[in-house]
């Protein structure tokens, strides 16, 4: 799968099946569309079937191919269905598999007000679901002797703020499980890395920033490039990690944060 010593690396994904969780909107939607444009056949997963169908329609209209699997990343049976759909999509195609664990939830809440349900939901969607989705899809990669996993961490995995204690802990767990899985699966040909975005203007985040302008200004001041991220800012780094160009990269968390992490 690696390029020759004198060849330029390829960022094309024509030989890949790209599985994207949380693909119905935000960063997940942007990555799904970009992966398709780069040549991948895409398997879309989230709880919102109507929105997934809309993303799939956009992909097909642009000349791509997409499968839709509606389900919840916290339900083992739904992850099993996702694995089955991925296996079927890859069967006989010779395509390797890329998994992007993008599904997530978030909130800002003081530690003293954070409930057990809050804590459990964050860790269920981020840490637990990321691990078990990797566990469900990795056997397909191991069978092929090659695969790419991209887990969605955050700048909050190595920094924190008032109201971000539980979220930071959940994202830190993703960073550590990424490192652990990379160590275990590297000899089997599976590369496991993470992306760590800063505040990214999805519809959800944009509403949160509008509702709390003082906090929005404080977060913006931490981003040395002077603006919030857009979902499109995650496309280049994700395609790099999904493509053959990053075949010697594993166990790494790539901060896509406009300089936040470097200045922390």
Tab-separated table of C-alpha atoms in Angstrom:
chain	number	residue	atom	x	y	z
A	1	UNK	CA	0.000	0.000	0.000
A	2	UNK	CA	2.996	2.324	0.346
A	3	UNK	CA	4.308	4.547	-2.425
A	4	UNK	CA	7.722	3.933	-3.975
A	5	UNK	CA	10.683	5.901	-2.702
A	6	UNK	CA	10.589	8.340	-5.627
A	7	UNK	CA	6.819	8.588	-6.033
A	8	UNK	CA	4.621	11.360	-4.759
A	9	UNK	CA	2.119	10.111	-2.162
A	10	UNK	CA	-1.470	9.740	-3.238
A	11	UNK	CA	-4.284	11.436	-1.385
A	12	UNK	CA	-6.908	9.714	-3.511
A	13	UNK	CA	-9.344	7.327	-1.832
A	14	UNK	CA	-10.545	5.391	-4.885
A	15	UNK	CA	-9.457	2.124	-3.252
A	16	UNK	CA	-11.277	2.790	0.038
A	17	UNK	CA	-14.600	2.207	1.753
A	18	UNK	CA	-15.074	5.122	4.167
A	19	UNK	CA	-17.354	4.519	7.148
A	20	UNK	CA	-18.374	7.763	8.866
A	21	UNK	CA	-20.407	7.855	12.075
A	22	UNK	CA	-22.299	11.022	12.928
A	23	UNK	CA	-22.452	11.648	9.172
A	24	UNK	CA	-25.805	13.441	9.129
A	25	UNK	CA	-24.437	16.946	9.682
A	26	UNK	CA	-21.491	19.062	10.830
A	27	UNK	CA	-17.989	17.645	10.546
A	28	UNK	CA	-19.258	14.147	9.719
A	29	UNK	CA	-21.238	15.380	6.724
A	30	UNK	CA	-18.287	17.447	5.470
A	31	UNK	CA	-15.957	14.436	5.717
A	32	UNK	CA	-18.403	12.085	4.011
A	33	UNK	CA	-18.834	14.438	1.050
A	34	UNK	CA	-15.076	15.029	0.801
A	35	UNK	CA	-14.194	11.336	1.018
A	36	UNK	CA	-16.643	10.626	-1.795
A	37	UNK	CA	-15.171	13.432	-3.906
A	38	UNK	CA	-11.745	11.843	-3.338
A	39	UNK	CA	-13.041	8.543	-4.721
A	40	UNK	CA	-14.210	6.571	-1.691
A	41	UNK	CA	-17.418	4.598	-1.487
A	42	UNK	CA	-19.046	5.915	1.698
A	43	UNK	CA	-21.071	4.184	4.411
A	44	UNK	CA	-23.050	6.770	6.382
A	45	UNK	CA	-24.177	6.130	9.962
A	46	UNK	CA	-26.186	8.154	12.481
A	47	UNK	CA	-29.511	8.123	14.293
A	48	UNK	CA	-31.097	10.555	11.798
A	49	UNK	CA	-32.171	8.507	8.775
A	50	UNK	CA	-33.787	11.501	7.071
A	51	UNK	CA	-30.595	13.538	7.241
A	52	UNK	CA	-28.452	10.586	6.185
A	53	UNK	CA	-30.657	10.115	3.135
A	54	UNK	CA	-30.105	13.775	2.242
A	55	UNK	CA	-26.307	13.400	2.530
A	56	UNK	CA	-26.427	10.221	0.449
A	57	UNK	CA	-28.492	12.020	-2.198
A	58	UNK	CA	-25.869	14.783	-2.391
A	59	UNK	CA	-23.122	12.181	-2.807
A	60	UNK	CA	-24.985	10.315	-5.550
A	61	UNK	CA	-25.855	13.575	-7.336
A	62	UNK	CA	-22.120	14.351	-7.460
A	63	UNK	CA	-21.391	10.958	-9.013
A	64	UNK	CA	-20.422	9.060	-5.863
A	65	UNK	CA	-21.736	5.974	-4.099
A	66	UNK	CA	-23.123	5.834	-0.580
A	67	UNK	CA	-24.825	3.379	1.738
A	68	UNK	CA	-27.002	4.473	4.647
A	69	UNK	CA	-27.182	2.676	7.991
A	70	UNK	CA	-29.360	4.320	10.629
A	71	UNK	CA	-28.535	3.490	14.234
A	72	UNK	CA	-27.126	4.516	17.576
A	73	UNK	CA	-23.386	4.201	18.275
A	74	UNK	CA	-24.164	3.247	21.864
A	75	UNK	CA	-26.140	0.127	20.802
A	76	UNK	CA	-24.090	-2.998	20.116
A	77	UNK	CA	-26.700	-4.415	17.731
A	78	UNK	CA	-26.563	-1.258	15.597
A	79	UNK	CA	-22.765	-1.426	15.427
A	80	UNK	CA	-23.056	-5.056	14.341
A	81	UNK	CA	-25.375	-3.954	11.509
A	82	UNK	CA	-22.865	-1.273	10.547
A	83	UNK	CA	-20.087	-3.867	10.418
A	84	UNK	CA	-22.251	-6.139	8.246
A	85	UNK	CA	-23.046	-3.294	5.843
A	86	UNK	CA	-19.353	-2.391	5.660
A	87	UNK	CA	-18.382	-5.991	4.941
A	88	UNK	CA	-20.989	-6.177	2.190
A	89	UNK	CA	-19.798	-2.898	0.658
A	90	UNK	CA	-16.185	-4.100	0.645
A	91	UNK	CA	-16.904	-7.648	-0.584
A	92	UNK	CA	-15.225	-8.425	-3.875
A	93	UNK	CA	-14.228	-4.798	-4.427
A	94	UNK	CA	-10.625	-4.987	-3.287
A	95	UNK	CA	-11.213	-1.772	-1.350
A	96	UNK	CA	-9.639	-1.252	2.066
A	97	UNK	CA	-11.651	0.231	4.931
A	98	UNK	CA	-11.434	3.602	6.641
A	99	UNK	CA	-13.452	4.184	9.814
A	100	UNK	CA	-14.138	7.674	11.137
A	101	UNK	CA	-15.579	7.706	14.658
A	102	UNK	CA	-17.125	11.151	14.507
A	103	UNK	CA	-20.426	10.755	16.409
A	104	UNK	CA	-20.486	12.925	19.494
A	105	UNK	CA	-22.446	15.044	21.921
A	106	UNK	CA	-21.389	17.967	24.057
A	107	UNK	CA	-22.416	20.545	26.603
A	108	UNK	CA	-20.903	23.104	28.938
A	109	UNK	CA	-22.003	22.613	32.540
A	110	UNK	CA	-20.403	23.404	35.909
A	111	UNK	CA	-18.930	20.365	37.637
A	112	UNK	CA	-21.157	20.859	40.668
A	113	UNK	CA	-24.230	20.640	38.409
A	114	UNK	CA	-23.083	17.711	36.253
A	115	UNK	CA	-25.286	14.697	36.895
A	116	UNK	CA	-24.441	11.025	36.735
A	117	UNK	CA	-26.609	10.837	33.614
A	118	UNK	CA	-24.604	13.680	32.040
A	119	UNK	CA	-21.333	11.889	32.766
A	120	UNK	CA	-22.588	8.509	31.546
A	121	UNK	CA	-23.984	9.927	28.304
A	122	UNK	CA	-20.722	11.694	27.442
A	123	UNK	CA	-18.608	8.614	28.086
A	124	UNK	CA	-21.116	6.325	26.350
A	125	UNK	CA	-21.086	8.315	23.103
A	126	UNK	CA	-17.408	9.282	23.093
A	127	UNK	CA	-15.221	6.741	24.866
A	128	UNK	CA	-17.379	3.610	24.937
A	129	UNK	CA	-18.913	3.945	21.472
A	130	UNK	CA	-15.571	4.829	19.880
A	131	UNK	CA	-13.963	1.742	21.392
A	132	UNK	CA	-16.732	-0.668	20.458
A	133	UNK	CA	-17.134	0.748	16.955
A	134	UNK	CA	-13.406	0.167	16.462
A	135	UNK	CA	-13.855	-3.338	17.831
A	136	UNK	CA	-16.746	-4.015	15.416
A	137	UNK	CA	-14.992	-2.802	12.257
A	138	UNK	CA	-11.332	-3.655	12.945
A	139	UNK	CA	-11.716	-7.416	12.248
A	140	UNK	CA	-12.579	-6.542	8.641
A	141	UNK	CA	-9.374	-4.508	8.407
A	142	UNK	CA	-7.301	-7.186	10.111
A	143	UNK	CA	-8.605	-9.751	7.641
A	144	UNK	CA	-7.342	-7.522	4.813
A	145	UNK	CA	-4.066	-6.771	6.619
A	146	UNK	CA	-4.646	-3.034	6.231
A	147	UNK	CA	-7.003	-0.320	7.474
A	148	UNK	CA	-7.326	3.225	8.782
A	149	UNK	CA	-9.193	4.421	11.868
A	150	UNK	CA	-9.682	8.107	12.637
A	151	UNK	CA	-11.157	8.922	16.047
A	152	UNK	CA	-12.506	12.389	16.766
A	153	UNK	CA	-10.820	13.827	19.839
A	154	UNK	CA	-10.672	17.545	20.703
A	155	UNK	CA	-8.403	20.305	21.902
A	156	UNK	CA	-10.324	19.835	25.154
A	157	UNK	CA	-8.564	16.485	25.519
A	158	UNK	CA	-5.468	18.351	26.714
A	159	UNK	CA	-6.977	21.587	27.995
A	160	UNK	CA	-10.089	22.493	29.912
A	161	UNK	CA	-12.252	25.365	31.080
A	162	UNK	CA	-15.103	26.046	33.476
A	163	UNK	CA	-17.958	23.753	32.542
A	164	UNK	CA	-15.820	21.438	30.385
A	165	UNK	CA	-14.584	18.945	33.014
A	166	UNK	CA	-16.701	15.973	31.930
A	167	UNK	CA	-16.327	16.685	28.218
A	168	UNK	CA	-12.555	17.093	28.528
A	169	UNK	CA	-12.298	13.791	30.379
A	170	UNK	CA	-14.340	11.987	27.713
A	171	UNK	CA	-12.219	13.383	24.885
A	172	UNK	CA	-8.997	12.584	26.754
A	173	UNK	CA	-10.223	8.989	26.922
A	174	UNK	CA	-10.495	8.948	23.115
A	175	UNK	CA	-6.914	10.159	22.759
A	176	UNK	CA	-5.628	7.433	25.086
A	177	UNK	CA	-7.648	4.612	23.526
A	178	UNK	CA	-6.375	5.772	20.118
A	179	UNK	CA	-2.800	5.350	21.332
A	180	UNK	CA	-3.582	1.990	22.906
A	181	UNK	CA	-5.339	0.537	19.877
A	182	UNK	CA	-2.586	1.769	17.574
A	183	UNK	CA	-0.018	-0.136	19.595
A	184	UNK	CA	-2.047	-3.343	19.557
A	185	UNK	CA	-3.121	-3.254	15.913
A	186	UNK	CA	-0.072	-1.780	14.142
A	187	UNK	CA	1.480	-5.253	13.635
A	188	UNK	CA	-1.805	-6.266	11.967
A	189	UNK	CA	-1.690	-3.406	9.450
A	190	UNK	CA	-4.310	-1.172	11.076
A	191	UNK	CA	-3.346	2.469	11.625
A	192	UNK	CA	-5.260	4.276	14.390
A	193	UNK	CA	-5.054	8.059	14.719
A	194	UNK	CA	-7.167	10.910	16.057
A	195	UNK	CA	-8.147	14.388	14.964
A	196	UNK	CA	-8.478	17.042	17.652
A	197	UNK	CA	-10.459	20.050	16.381
A	198	UNK	CA	-10.896	23.313	18.208
A	199	UNK	CA	-14.283	25.054	18.431
A	200	UNK	CA	-15.861	24.299	15.049
A	201	UNK	CA	-18.846	26.186	13.699
A	202	UNK	CA	-21.362	23.436	13.186
A	203	UNK	CA	-25.014	24.462	13.507
A	204	UNK	CA	-25.005	23.305	17.145
A	205	UNK	CA	-21.823	25.156	18.078
A	206	UNK	CA	-22.842	28.314	16.250
A	207	UNK	CA	-26.043	28.460	18.308
A	208	UNK	CA	-24.083	27.925	21.524
A	209	UNK	CA	-21.651	30.725	20.657
A	210	UNK	CA	-24.501	33.095	19.826
A	211	UNK	CA	-26.184	32.312	23.145
A	212	UNK	CA	-23.027	33.070	25.144
A	213	UNK	CA	-21.063	35.894	23.466
A	214	UNK	CA	-18.669	36.428	26.383
A	215	UNK	CA	-17.620	32.780	26.372
A	216	UNK	CA	-17.423	32.839	22.586
A	217	UNK	CA	-14.975	35.749	22.708
A	218	UNK	CA	-12.864	34.005	25.360
A	219	UNK	CA	-12.596	30.844	23.262
A	220	UNK	CA	-11.813	32.785	20.108
A	221	UNK	CA	-8.936	34.499	21.909
A	222	UNK	CA	-7.297	31.082	22.404
A	223	UNK	CA	-7.206	30.385	18.655
A	224	UNK	CA	-4.039	31.999	17.343
A	225	UNK	CA	-5.216	32.070	13.730
A	226	UNK	CA	-7.978	34.403	14.871
A	227	UNK	CA	-11.122	32.545	13.793
A	228	UNK	CA	-13.198	29.521	14.686
A	229	UNK	CA	-12.753	26.378	12.635
A	230	UNK	CA	-15.243	25.381	9.941
A	231	UNK	CA	-16.120	21.750	9.172
A	232	UNK	CA	-14.190	22.169	5.911
A	233	UNK	CA	-10.995	22.755	7.924
A	234	UNK	CA	-11.105	19.090	8.996
A	235	UNK	CA	-11.240	17.756	5.429
A	236	UNK	CA	-7.558	18.012	4.498
A	237	UNK	CA	-6.241	16.465	7.725
A	238	UNK	CA	-8.839	13.681	7.553
A	239	UNK	CA	-8.053	12.833	3.926
A	240	UNK	CA	-4.356	12.713	4.836
A	241	UNK	CA	-5.037	10.238	7.649
A	242	UNK	CA	-7.409	8.198	5.475
A	243	UNK	CA	-5.067	7.979	2.488
A	244	UNK	CA	-1.880	6.096	1.668
A	245	UNK	CA	0.015	9.344	2.269
A	246	UNK	CA	-0.131	8.670	6.039
A	247	UNK	CA	0.740	4.975	5.979
A	248	UNK	CA	3.650	5.481	8.397
A	249	UNK	CA	1.558	7.474	10.876
A	250	UNK	CA	-0.209	5.695	13.736
A	251	UNK	CA	-0.975	6.414	17.380
A	252	UNK	CA	-0.959	10.158	16.684
A	253	UNK	CA	-3.437	12.871	17.662
A	254	UNK	CA	-3.414	15.635	15.060
A	255	UNK	CA	-4.521	18.976	16.509
A	256	UNK	CA	-6.515	20.993	13.971
A	257	UNK	CA	-7.021	23.989	16.184
A	258	UNK	CA	-5.531	27.158	14.746
A	259	UNK	CA	-2.710	27.165	17.297
A	260	UNK	CA	-4.774	26.660	20.484
A	261	UNK	CA	-2.849	23.585	21.650
A	262	UNK	CA	0.586	25.060	20.954
A	263	UNK	CA	-0.142	28.113	23.105
A	264	UNK	CA	-1.760	26.232	25.995
